Tab-separated table of C-alpha atoms in Angstrom:
chain	number	residue	atom	x	y	z
A	1	MET	CA	0.000	0.000	0.000
A	2	PRO	CA	1.282	3.532	-0.732
A	3	ARG	CA	2.286	5.429	2.357
A	4	SER	CA	-0.080	8.288	3.205
A	5	ALA	CA	1.351	11.772	3.695
A	6	PRO	CA	1.721	12.857	7.324
A	7	ALA	CA	-0.912	15.244	8.623
A	8	GLN	CA	0.059	18.896	8.365
A	9	PRO	CA	-0.850	21.567	10.915
A	10	ASP	CA	-3.932	23.666	10.228
A	11	LYS	CA	-2.829	27.334	10.124
A	12	THR	CA	-6.119	28.831	8.974
A	13	MET	CA	-7.339	32.011	10.641
A	14	THR	CA	-9.827	34.740	9.911
A	15	MET	CA	-8.369	37.994	8.646
A	16	ARG	CA	-9.241	39.656	11.930
A	17	GLU	CA	-7.420	36.948	13.899
A	18	ALA	CA	-4.333	36.985	11.663
A	19	ILE	CA	-3.855	40.764	11.794
A	20	ALA	CA	-4.467	40.830	15.545
A	21	ALA	CA	-1.896	38.065	16.093
A	22	HIS	CA	0.841	39.196	13.730
A	23	VAL	CA	0.637	42.974	13.131
A	24	HIS	CA	1.532	45.112	16.144
A	25	ASP	CA	1.987	48.812	16.746
A	26	GLY	CA	5.490	49.979	15.835
A	27	GLY	CA	6.189	46.909	13.718
A	28	THR	CA	7.688	46.556	10.242
A	29	VAL	CA	5.170	45.137	7.782
A	30	SER	CA	5.946	44.026	4.236
A	31	LEU	CA	3.007	44.062	1.803
A	32	GLU	CA	4.050	42.542	-1.504
A	33	GLY	CA	2.433	41.779	-4.839
A	34	PHE	CA	3.547	43.441	-8.065
A	35	THR	CA	0.433	44.907	-9.782
A	36	HIS	CA	-1.141	41.458	-9.431
A	37	LEU	CA	-2.378	39.975	-6.124
A	38	ILE	CA	-1.993	43.112	-3.992
A	39	PRO	CA	-2.999	42.366	-0.340
A	40	THR	CA	-5.593	45.151	-0.145
A	41	ALA	CA	-8.017	43.378	2.189
A	42	ALA	CA	-5.196	42.833	4.695
A	43	GLY	CA	-4.366	46.538	4.515
A	44	HIS	CA	-7.989	47.406	5.233
A	45	GLU	CA	-8.045	45.146	8.277
A	46	ILE	CA	-4.886	46.830	9.597
A	47	ILE	CA	-6.800	50.115	9.298
A	48	ARG	CA	-9.884	48.697	11.043
A	49	GLN	CA	-7.770	47.499	13.958
A	50	GLY	CA	-6.215	50.955	14.331
A	51	ARG	CA	-2.557	49.966	14.116
A	52	ARG	CA	-0.119	52.852	14.620
A	53	GLY	CA	3.562	53.605	14.093
A	54	LEU	CA	4.083	51.042	11.343
A	55	THR	CA	6.982	50.863	8.937
A	56	ILE	CA	5.555	49.693	5.608
A	57	VAL	CA	7.920	47.957	3.210
A	58	ARG	CA	6.490	47.704	-0.288
A	59	MET	CA	8.346	47.833	-3.587
A	60	THR	CA	5.481	49.581	-5.357
A	61	ALA	CA	3.795	51.958	-2.929
A	62	ASP	CA	0.343	52.387	-4.430
A	63	ILE	CA	-3.303	52.772	-3.392
A	64	VAL	CA	-3.189	50.486	-0.353
A	65	VAL	CA	-0.242	52.477	1.014
A	66	ASP	CA	-2.090	55.752	0.368
A	67	GLN	CA	-5.028	54.383	2.362
A	68	LEU	CA	-2.847	53.219	5.248
A	69	LEU	CA	-1.217	56.653	5.368
A	70	ALA	CA	-4.559	58.455	5.370
A	71	ALA	CA	-5.748	56.210	8.192
A	72	GLY	CA	-2.784	57.218	10.365
A	73	CYS	CA	-1.190	53.774	10.472
A	74	VAL	CA	2.238	54.551	8.979
A	75	THR	CA	5.221	56.586	10.187
A	76	LYS	CA	7.846	55.214	7.771
A	77	LEU	CA	7.696	54.014	4.180
A	78	VAL	CA	10.403	51.942	2.482
A	79	SER	CA	9.784	51.714	-1.248
A	80	SER	CA	11.166	51.934	-4.774
A	81	PHE	CA	8.127	53.251	-6.627
A	82	VAL	CA	5.378	55.653	-5.656
A	83	GLY	CA	2.305	56.018	-7.834
A	84	ASN	CA	-1.176	54.916	-8.777
A	85	SER	CA	-0.173	52.120	-11.140
A	86	SER	CA	0.005	54.276	-14.298
A	87	ALA	CA	-3.510	55.622	-13.639
A	88	GLY	CA	-2.785	58.764	-11.625
A	89	SER	CA	-1.328	59.961	-8.357
A	90	LEU	CA	-1.474	59.285	-4.607
A	91	GLY	CA	-2.792	62.372	-2.884
A	92	GLU	CA	-2.085	61.492	0.734
A	93	LEU	CA	1.437	60.285	0.068
A	94	ARG	CA	2.247	63.397	-1.961
A	95	ARG	CA	0.973	65.644	0.815
A	96	ARG	CA	3.173	63.870	3.347
A	97	ILE	CA	6.349	64.007	1.246
A	98	GLU	CA	6.006	67.203	-0.787
A	99	SER	CA	4.439	69.565	1.756
A	100	ALA	CA	4.838	67.675	5.065
A	101	GLU	CA	1.097	67.880	5.759
A	102	GLY	CA	-0.290	65.674	8.495
A	103	GLU	CA	1.810	63.350	10.608
A	104	PRO	CA	5.541	63.209	9.729
A	105	LEU	CA	6.508	60.468	7.293
A	106	GLU	CA	10.017	59.073	6.983
A	107	PHE	CA	10.641	57.919	3.421
A	108	GLU	CA	13.500	55.546	2.533
A	109	GLU	CA	13.909	55.128	-1.220
A	110	TYR	CA	15.626	52.423	-3.267
A	111	SER	CA	15.483	51.239	-6.855
A	112	HIS	CA	13.352	48.212	-7.703
A	113	TYR	CA	16.424	46.020	-7.910
A	114	GLY	CA	17.765	47.546	-4.717
A	115	MET	CA	14.606	46.404	-2.927
A	116	ILE	CA	14.893	42.947	-4.455
A	117	CYS	CA	18.461	42.738	-3.171
A	118	ARG	CA	17.320	43.800	0.298
A	119	TYR	CA	14.771	40.972	0.339
A	120	LEU	CA	17.364	38.505	-0.970
A	121	ALA	CA	19.801	39.513	1.758
A	122	GLY	CA	17.062	39.254	4.365
A	123	ALA	CA	15.891	35.859	3.152
A	124	GLN	CA	19.455	34.508	3.121
A	125	ARG	CA	20.374	36.218	6.412
A	126	LEU	CA	23.257	38.034	4.733
A	127	PRO	CA	24.726	41.268	6.151
A	128	PHE	CA	24.336	43.087	2.820
A	129	TYR	CA	23.828	42.471	-0.887
A	130	PRO	CA	26.037	43.865	-3.690
A	131	LEU	CA	24.722	45.404	-6.899
A	132	ARG	CA	26.079	47.510	-9.738
A	133	SER	CA	22.989	49.430	-10.774
A	134	TYR	CA	23.546	52.446	-8.489
A	135	ALA	CA	26.588	53.571	-10.474
A	136	GLY	CA	25.733	57.029	-11.785
A	137	SER	CA	22.563	57.273	-9.705
A	138	ASP	CA	21.879	60.037	-7.198
A	139	LEU	CA	19.957	57.700	-4.866
A	140	PRO	CA	23.039	57.041	-2.682
A	141	SER	CA	23.232	60.779	-2.031
A	142	VAL	CA	19.744	60.809	-0.474
A	143	ASN	CA	19.817	57.374	1.165
A	144	PRO	CA	22.815	56.780	3.460
A	145	ALA	CA	21.893	53.091	3.753
A	146	ILE	CA	23.149	52.603	0.193
A	147	ARG	CA	26.897	52.237	0.663
A	148	THR	CA	30.005	50.940	-1.070
A	149	VAL	CA	32.482	48.232	-0.121
A	150	THR	CA	35.749	47.097	-1.642
A	151	SER	CA	35.507	43.780	-3.424
A	152	PRO	CA	37.685	41.112	-1.761
A	153	TYR	CA	38.399	39.693	-5.227
A	154	ALA	CA	39.237	42.807	-7.236
A	155	ASP	CA	40.374	46.345	-6.634
A	156	GLU	CA	36.967	47.944	-7.119
A	157	ARG	CA	34.190	49.537	-5.096
A	158	VAL	CA	30.705	48.030	-5.288
A	159	HIS	CA	27.421	49.398	-3.978
A	160	VAL	CA	25.609	47.374	-1.316
A	161	VAL	CA	22.213	47.532	0.377
A	162	PRO	CA	21.287	46.225	3.832
A	163	PRO	CA	18.958	43.270	4.434
A	164	VAL	CA	15.326	43.824	5.293
A	165	ASN	CA	13.750	41.475	7.829
A	166	PRO	CA	10.126	42.537	8.381
A	167	ASP	CA	8.341	41.569	11.550
A	168	VAL	CA	5.646	40.173	9.255
A	169	THR	CA	5.161	39.808	5.528
A	170	ILE	CA	1.635	39.668	4.130
A	171	VAL	CA	1.012	38.459	0.586
A	172	HIS	CA	-2.060	37.567	-1.443
A	173	ALA	CA	-2.192	34.446	-3.633
A	174	GLN	CA	-4.623	32.362	-5.612
A	175	ARG	CA	-4.774	29.335	-3.359
A	176	ALA	CA	-3.153	27.395	-0.520
A	177	ASP	CA	-3.791	24.306	1.535
A	178	ARG	CA	-4.571	24.588	5.228
A	179	ALA	CA	-0.908	24.184	6.180
A	180	GLY	CA	0.193	27.117	4.037
A	181	ASN	CA	1.625	25.577	0.865
A	182	THR	CA	0.832	28.531	-1.360
A	183	GLN	CA	0.331	28.573	-5.101
A	184	ILE	CA	0.727	31.603	-7.370
A	185	TRP	CA	0.587	31.799	-11.148
A	186	GLY	CA	0.537	34.621	-13.641
A	187	LEU	CA	2.437	37.773	-12.805
A	188	THR	CA	4.613	36.958	-9.802
A	189	GLY	CA	6.747	39.373	-7.844
A	190	ILE	CA	9.031	39.144	-4.844
A	191	GLN	CA	6.499	37.367	-2.609
A	192	ALA	CA	8.559	34.273	-1.809
A	193	GLU	CA	11.694	36.233	-0.901
A	194	ALA	CA	9.656	38.684	1.185
A	195	VAL	CA	8.130	35.777	3.104
A	196	PHE	CA	11.485	34.106	3.748
A	197	ALA	CA	12.987	37.429	4.871
A	198	ALA	CA	10.300	37.977	7.514
A	199	ARG	CA	10.029	36.762	11.070
A	200	ARG	CA	6.389	35.794	10.469
A	201	ALA	CA	4.244	35.435	7.358
A	202	VAL	CA	0.534	35.715	6.643
A	203	VAL	CA	-0.762	34.372	3.338
A	204	VAL	CA	-4.168	35.573	2.139
A	205	VAL	CA	-5.747	33.480	-0.618
A	206	GLU	CA	-8.739	33.420	-2.886
A	207	GLU	CA	-9.472	29.888	-1.756
A	208	ILE	CA	-8.186	27.176	0.540
A	209	VAL	CA	-7.989	23.874	-1.286
A	210	ALA	CA	-7.378	20.259	-0.371
A	211	ASP	CA	-3.808	19.024	-0.010
A	212	GLU	CA	-4.330	16.838	-3.069
A	213	VAL	CA	-4.982	19.880	-5.273
A	214	VAL	CA	-1.646	21.412	-4.306
A	215	ARG	CA	0.226	18.145	-4.696
A	216	SER	CA	-1.301	17.551	-8.135
A	217	ASP	CA	0.288	20.744	-9.499
A	218	PRO	CA	3.507	21.310	-7.499
A	219	ASN	CA	5.137	23.752	-9.931
A	220	ARG	CA	2.646	26.424	-8.842
A	221	THR	CA	3.766	26.217	-5.212
A	222	VAL	CA	5.820	29.369	-4.690
A	223	ILE	CA	5.760	29.519	-0.879
A	224	PRO	CA	6.124	26.328	1.197
A	225	ALA	CA	4.154	25.676	4.364
A	226	HIS	CA	7.135	25.829	6.712
A	227	ALA	CA	7.554	29.549	5.923
A	228	VAL	CA	3.915	30.425	6.693
A	229	ASP	CA	2.364	31.254	10.073
A	230	ALA	CA	-1.237	31.968	9.068
A	231	VAL	CA	-3.488	31.222	6.098
A	232	VAL	CA	-6.523	33.435	5.500
A	233	GLU	CA	-9.223	32.663	2.949
A	234	CYS	CA	-10.470	35.995	1.605
A	235	PRO	CA	-12.145	35.871	-1.807
A	236	ARG	CA	-11.626	39.003	-3.909
A	237	GLY	CA	-9.191	40.265	-1.286
A	238	ALA	CA	-6.821	41.776	-3.855
A	239	HIS	CA	-9.377	44.241	-5.286
A	240	PRO	CA	-8.867	46.677	-7.005
A	241	SER	CA	-5.905	44.678	-8.352
A	242	PHE	CA	-6.547	41.345	-10.022
A	243	ALA	CA	-6.143	37.656	-9.317
A	244	GLN	CA	-5.431	35.746	-12.498
A	245	GLY	CA	-8.102	33.145	-13.086
A	246	TYR	CA	-10.472	34.706	-10.532
A	247	TYR	CA	-11.257	38.354	-11.437
A	248	ASP	CA	-9.926	41.184	-13.518
A	249	ARG	CA	-8.328	44.491	-12.530
A	250	ASP	CA	-10.760	47.264	-11.599
A	251	ASN	CA	-9.338	49.910	-13.896
A	252	ALA	CA	-12.196	52.322	-13.182
A	253	PHE	CA	-11.299	52.395	-9.501
A	254	TYR	CA	-7.636	53.064	-10.256
A	255	ARG	CA	-8.643	55.962	-12.479
A	256	SER	CA	-10.950	57.371	-9.795
A	257	TRP	CA	-8.408	57.257	-6.970
A	258	SER	CA	-6.504	60.405	-7.951
A	259	ALA	CA	-9.628	62.534	-7.482
A	260	ILE	CA	-10.571	60.764	-4.245
A	261	SER	CA	-7.140	61.094	-2.676
A	262	ARG	CA	-6.528	64.643	-3.910
A	263	ASP	CA	-9.171	65.943	-1.476
A	264	PRO	CA	-8.360	65.013	2.162
A	265	ASP	CA	-12.007	65.248	3.234
A	266	ARG	CA	-13.182	63.058	0.381
A	267	LEU	CA	-10.442	60.540	1.178
A	268	GLN	CA	-11.493	60.360	4.831
A	269	ALA	CA	-15.105	59.950	3.745
A	270	TRP	CA	-14.086	57.043	1.488
A	271	LEU	CA	-12.280	55.338	4.382
A	272	ALA	CA	-15.271	55.897	6.665
A	273	ASP	CA	-17.621	54.384	4.098
A	274	TRP	CA	-15.626	51.509	2.631
A	275	VAL	CA	-13.206	50.464	5.397
A	276	HIS	CA	-14.417	51.630	8.819
A	277	GLY	CA	-17.994	51.288	7.575
A	278	THR	CA	-17.598	47.595	6.715
A	279	ALA	CA	-17.089	44.911	9.345
A	280	ASP	CA	-14.795	42.836	7.137
A	281	HIS	CA	-13.878	42.215	3.520
A	282	ALA	CA	-16.927	40.020	2.925
A	283	GLU	CA	-19.110	43.030	3.730
A	284	TYR	CA	-16.967	45.205	1.429
A	285	VAL	CA	-17.486	42.679	-1.382
A	286	ALA	CA	-21.221	42.493	-0.750
A	287	LYS	CA	-21.483	46.278	-0.734
A	288	LEU	CA	-20.031	46.450	-4.251
A	289	GLY	CA	-22.762	44.083	-5.389
A	290	PRO	CA	-23.099	41.137	-7.787
A	291	GLU	CA	-23.440	43.280	-10.928
A	292	PHE	CA	-20.111	44.961	-10.159
A	293	TRP	CA	-18.322	41.646	-9.734
A	294	ALA	CA	-19.932	40.273	-12.882
A	295	ARG	CA	-18.112	42.993	-14.846
A	296	LEU	CA	-14.777	41.771	-13.472
A	297	GLU	CA	-15.396	38.094	-14.154
A	298	VAL	CA	-12.766	36.356	-16.235
A	299	GLY	CA	-13.510	33.886	-18.971
A	300	GLU	CA	-11.515	31.089	-20.470
A	301	ALA	CA	-8.339	32.075	-22.298
A	302	LEU	CA	-7.178	28.900	-23.981
A	303	SER	CA	-3.727	28.635	-25.518
A	304	LEU	CA	-3.496	27.345	-29.059
A	305	PRO	CA	-0.415	26.000	-30.862
A	306	VAL	CA	1.150	28.560	-33.163
A	307	ASN	CA	3.417	27.867	-36.136
A	308	TYR	CA	5.092	30.855	-37.835
A	309	GLY	CA	2.297	33.158	-36.743
A	310	ARG	CA	-0.503	30.831	-37.824
A	311	ARG	CA	-2.689	28.777	-35.541
A	312	LEU	CA	-2.454	25.077	-36.195
């Protein structure tokens, strides 16, 4: 008889439980997902629970960061990109940085690859990570954490960045089993490295599936269970970003955010209505309504063999 797999621990929690257990005032929180699978619902629960004094580490600081700032959760931002995903601007973040309105915000800026190297160093528990791409850049002049060392193998100076080891990393994914073996497909980012760099990790997924589903398609498993502390099932929890195979990107919301965030009163009203005014993400989803979600439904996109530009 084939030997059955040993039972794995059940790490499932509600979103409220996971944020309460793993996100604490004054902590460093990584929120990763590159355009795709952005952990928006987790960000909203951080706001609902009134966390304060957070350092947010996110390569692409976008709408969820703007919302966390407006809610008073963040005192430091570590990022390599600031913007509304090619659809506009981030009003609250701009006010904090450009005119120092509201609570003070410390901003630590890197390049995209610089942030990747920080996660790699953190995941591998290295003291720093070398890279060449800061040659000719003015970023080292505004960020003293970007330094140079002499190569032990050649007479040359090389830029280095320090590791980042968040207190907790939160990522969104398509699916996981109850132990935390997490599967992602489509546009992936730095999620796995961000999880391995952190002291704790929360994975939010569109659905929790049976162990057999994960084992039947192992190449999709990007994050293994031993690196995960909590698994949260939260359908449509990446909105307004997308989850390949589940729902499309809400481009209309991205386009609307510049006007919402430009006006501080309107931004606070949006938070009061859509975050503080909803008990959880399920209520947020229900408030948008079935017709709204029907517009974001995805259909089949079958691949066909192609030969010299012609379908076979």
